[in-house]
Short mmCIF file of C-alpha atoms in Angstrom, two decimals:
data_model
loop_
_atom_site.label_atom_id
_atom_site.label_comp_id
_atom_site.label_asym_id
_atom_site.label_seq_id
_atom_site.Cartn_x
_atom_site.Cartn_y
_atom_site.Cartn_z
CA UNK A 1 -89.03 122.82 7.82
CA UNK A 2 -89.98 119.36 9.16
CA UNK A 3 -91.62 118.94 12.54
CA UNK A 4 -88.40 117.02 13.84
CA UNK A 5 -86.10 119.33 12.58
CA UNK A 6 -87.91 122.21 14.54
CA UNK A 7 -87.82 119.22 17.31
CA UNK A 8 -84.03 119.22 17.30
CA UNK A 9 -83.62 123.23 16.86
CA UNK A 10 -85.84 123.76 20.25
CA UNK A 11 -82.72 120.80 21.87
CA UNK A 12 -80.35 122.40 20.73
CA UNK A 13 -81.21 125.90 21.79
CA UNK A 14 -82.12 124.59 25.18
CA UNK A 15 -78.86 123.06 25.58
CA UNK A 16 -76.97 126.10 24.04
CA UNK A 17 -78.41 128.52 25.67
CA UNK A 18 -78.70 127.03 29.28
CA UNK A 19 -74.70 128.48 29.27
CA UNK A 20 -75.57 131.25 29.20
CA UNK A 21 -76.57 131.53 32.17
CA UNK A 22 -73.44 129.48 33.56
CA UNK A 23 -71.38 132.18 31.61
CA UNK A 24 -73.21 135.25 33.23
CA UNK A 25 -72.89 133.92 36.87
CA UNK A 26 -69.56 132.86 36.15
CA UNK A 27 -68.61 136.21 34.24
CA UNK A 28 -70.45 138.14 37.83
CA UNK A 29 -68.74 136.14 40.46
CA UNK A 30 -65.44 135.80 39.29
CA UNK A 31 -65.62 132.39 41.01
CA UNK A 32 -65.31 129.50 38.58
CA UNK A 33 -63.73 127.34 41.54
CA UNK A 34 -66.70 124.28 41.42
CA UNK A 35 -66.12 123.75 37.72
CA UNK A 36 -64.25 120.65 36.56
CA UNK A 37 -61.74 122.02 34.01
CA UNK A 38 -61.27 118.41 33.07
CA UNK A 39 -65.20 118.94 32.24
CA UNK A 40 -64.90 121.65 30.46
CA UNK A 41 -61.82 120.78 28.44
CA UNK A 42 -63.42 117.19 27.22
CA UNK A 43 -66.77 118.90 27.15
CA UNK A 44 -65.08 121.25 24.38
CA UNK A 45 -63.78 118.40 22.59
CA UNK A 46 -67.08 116.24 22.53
CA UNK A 47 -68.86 119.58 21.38
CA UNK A 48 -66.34 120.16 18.31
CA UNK A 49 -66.72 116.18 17.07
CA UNK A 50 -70.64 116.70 17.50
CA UNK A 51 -70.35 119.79 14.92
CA UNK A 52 -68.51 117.66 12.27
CA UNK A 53 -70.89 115.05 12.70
CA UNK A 54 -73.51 117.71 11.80
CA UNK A 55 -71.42 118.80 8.73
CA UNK A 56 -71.30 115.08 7.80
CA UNK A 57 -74.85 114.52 8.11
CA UNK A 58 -75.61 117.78 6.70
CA UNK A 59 -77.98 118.53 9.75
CA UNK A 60 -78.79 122.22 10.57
CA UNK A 61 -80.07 121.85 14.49
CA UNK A 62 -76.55 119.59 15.28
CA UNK A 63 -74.32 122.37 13.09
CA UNK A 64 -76.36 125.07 14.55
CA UNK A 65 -76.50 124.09 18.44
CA UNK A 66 -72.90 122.91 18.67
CA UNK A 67 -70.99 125.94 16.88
CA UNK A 68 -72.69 128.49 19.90
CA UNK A 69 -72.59 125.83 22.53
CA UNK A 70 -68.47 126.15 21.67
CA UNK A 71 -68.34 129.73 21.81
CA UNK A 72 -69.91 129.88 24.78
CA UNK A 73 -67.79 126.94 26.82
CA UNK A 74 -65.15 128.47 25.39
CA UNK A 75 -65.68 131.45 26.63
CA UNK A 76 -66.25 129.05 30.22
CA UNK A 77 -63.07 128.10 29.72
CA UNK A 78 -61.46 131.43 29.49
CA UNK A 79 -63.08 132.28 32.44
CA UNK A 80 -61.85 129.21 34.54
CA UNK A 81 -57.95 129.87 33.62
CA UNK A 82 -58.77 133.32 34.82
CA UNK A 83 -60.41 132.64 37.64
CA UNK A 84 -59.41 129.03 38.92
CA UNK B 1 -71.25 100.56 11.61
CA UNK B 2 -70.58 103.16 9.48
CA UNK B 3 -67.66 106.38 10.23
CA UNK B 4 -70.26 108.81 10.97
CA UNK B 5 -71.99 106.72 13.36
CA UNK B 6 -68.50 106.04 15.03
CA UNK B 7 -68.19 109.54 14.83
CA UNK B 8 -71.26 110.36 16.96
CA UNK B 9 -70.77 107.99 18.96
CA UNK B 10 -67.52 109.18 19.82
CA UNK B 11 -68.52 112.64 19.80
CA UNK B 12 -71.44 111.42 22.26
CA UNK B 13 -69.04 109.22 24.80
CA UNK B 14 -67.04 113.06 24.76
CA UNK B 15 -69.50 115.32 25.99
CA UNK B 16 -71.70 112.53 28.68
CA UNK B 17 -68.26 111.24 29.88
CA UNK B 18 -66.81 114.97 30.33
CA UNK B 19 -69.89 115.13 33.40
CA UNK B 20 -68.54 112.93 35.06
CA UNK B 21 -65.85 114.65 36.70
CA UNK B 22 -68.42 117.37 37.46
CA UNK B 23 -70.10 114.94 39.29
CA UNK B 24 -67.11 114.06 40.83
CA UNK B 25 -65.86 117.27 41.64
CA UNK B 26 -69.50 118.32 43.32
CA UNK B 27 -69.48 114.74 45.13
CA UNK B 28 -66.10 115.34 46.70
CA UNK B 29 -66.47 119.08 47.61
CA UNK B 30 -69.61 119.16 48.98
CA UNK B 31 -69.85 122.30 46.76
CA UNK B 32 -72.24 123.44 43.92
CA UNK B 33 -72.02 126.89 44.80
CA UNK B 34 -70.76 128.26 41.07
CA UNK B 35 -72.92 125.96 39.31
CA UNK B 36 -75.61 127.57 37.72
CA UNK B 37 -79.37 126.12 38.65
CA UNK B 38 -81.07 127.63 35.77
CA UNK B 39 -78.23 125.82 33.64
CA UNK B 40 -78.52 122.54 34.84
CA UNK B 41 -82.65 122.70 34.65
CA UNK B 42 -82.63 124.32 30.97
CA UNK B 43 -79.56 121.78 30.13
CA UNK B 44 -81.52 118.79 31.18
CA UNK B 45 -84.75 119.84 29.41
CA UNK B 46 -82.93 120.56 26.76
CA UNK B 47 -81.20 116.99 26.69
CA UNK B 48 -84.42 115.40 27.19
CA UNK B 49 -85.51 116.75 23.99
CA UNK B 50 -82.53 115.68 22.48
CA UNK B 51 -83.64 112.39 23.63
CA UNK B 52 -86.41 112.50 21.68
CA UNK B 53 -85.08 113.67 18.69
CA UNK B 54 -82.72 110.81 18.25
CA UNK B 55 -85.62 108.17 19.09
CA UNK B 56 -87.66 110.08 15.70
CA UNK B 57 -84.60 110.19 14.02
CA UNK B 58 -83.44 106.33 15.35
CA UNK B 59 -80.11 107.86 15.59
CA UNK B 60 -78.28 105.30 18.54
CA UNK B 61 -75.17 107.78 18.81
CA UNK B 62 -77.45 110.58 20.01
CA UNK B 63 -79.91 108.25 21.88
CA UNK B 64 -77.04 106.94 24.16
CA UNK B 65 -75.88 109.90 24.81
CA UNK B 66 -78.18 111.83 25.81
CA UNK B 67 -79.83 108.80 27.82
CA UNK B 68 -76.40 108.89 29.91
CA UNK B 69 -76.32 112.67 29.93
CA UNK B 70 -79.69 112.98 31.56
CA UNK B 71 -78.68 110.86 34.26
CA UNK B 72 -75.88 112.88 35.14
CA UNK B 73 -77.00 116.04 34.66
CA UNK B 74 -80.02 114.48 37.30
CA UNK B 75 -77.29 113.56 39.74
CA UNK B 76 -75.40 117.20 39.63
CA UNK B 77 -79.12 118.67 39.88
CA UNK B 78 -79.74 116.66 42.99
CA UNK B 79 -76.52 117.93 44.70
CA UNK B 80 -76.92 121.75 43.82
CA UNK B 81 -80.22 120.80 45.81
CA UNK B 82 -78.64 119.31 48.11
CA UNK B 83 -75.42 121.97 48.84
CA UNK B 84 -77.01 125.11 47.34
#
């Protein structure tokens, strides 16, 4: 694997995983009140166009990072309706 | 411009432009409170590196925006400071 490719896998698991710990304090709280939804909606949308551009341009750290990153504001998301 | 640049590009206007009701939000409230800190710090390292990647790469849709990004993740960083 090429030095820029690990480049772009250490990104994208930076920006993937720093949900996580948006999730978890969201997930502990139950308070999701100083979230935009409008954020997280076009977020969601921006991260889904990202992973077809990956597909198109067959490139593993764009597939890779945005198909968790939507899990995870997904799961945001889910948490927000929930919550308010 | 090619349709996969238009695509990234579009994808990238998605997820920098989806911060800025965040931003909004956090102005207006006065309150950061369910805002993770550790996800805005590991988000904007992350982006940073994205940064990078796209400069190696010379990929404009991810240059401009994660260039945009890192601005506004700044901003929301500088108000969780700010409110707590």
């Amino acid at each position: 694997m090429d030095t820029v490719t690990v480049l772009g896998l250490v990104a994208g698991s930076l920006t993937t995983l720093s949900f996580a710990p948006q999730v978890a304090r969201a997930w502990r709280t139950g308070s999701t009140a100083d979230l935009s939804l409008l954020m997280l909606v076009v977020f969601l949308a921006g991260v889904l166009l990202w992973l077809a551009y990956g597909v198109v341009r067959a490139d593993p750290a764009i597939i890779a990072a945005n198909a968790v990153t939507a899990a995870l504001i997904g799961l945001l998301l889910s948490l927000k309706q929930k919550n308010g």
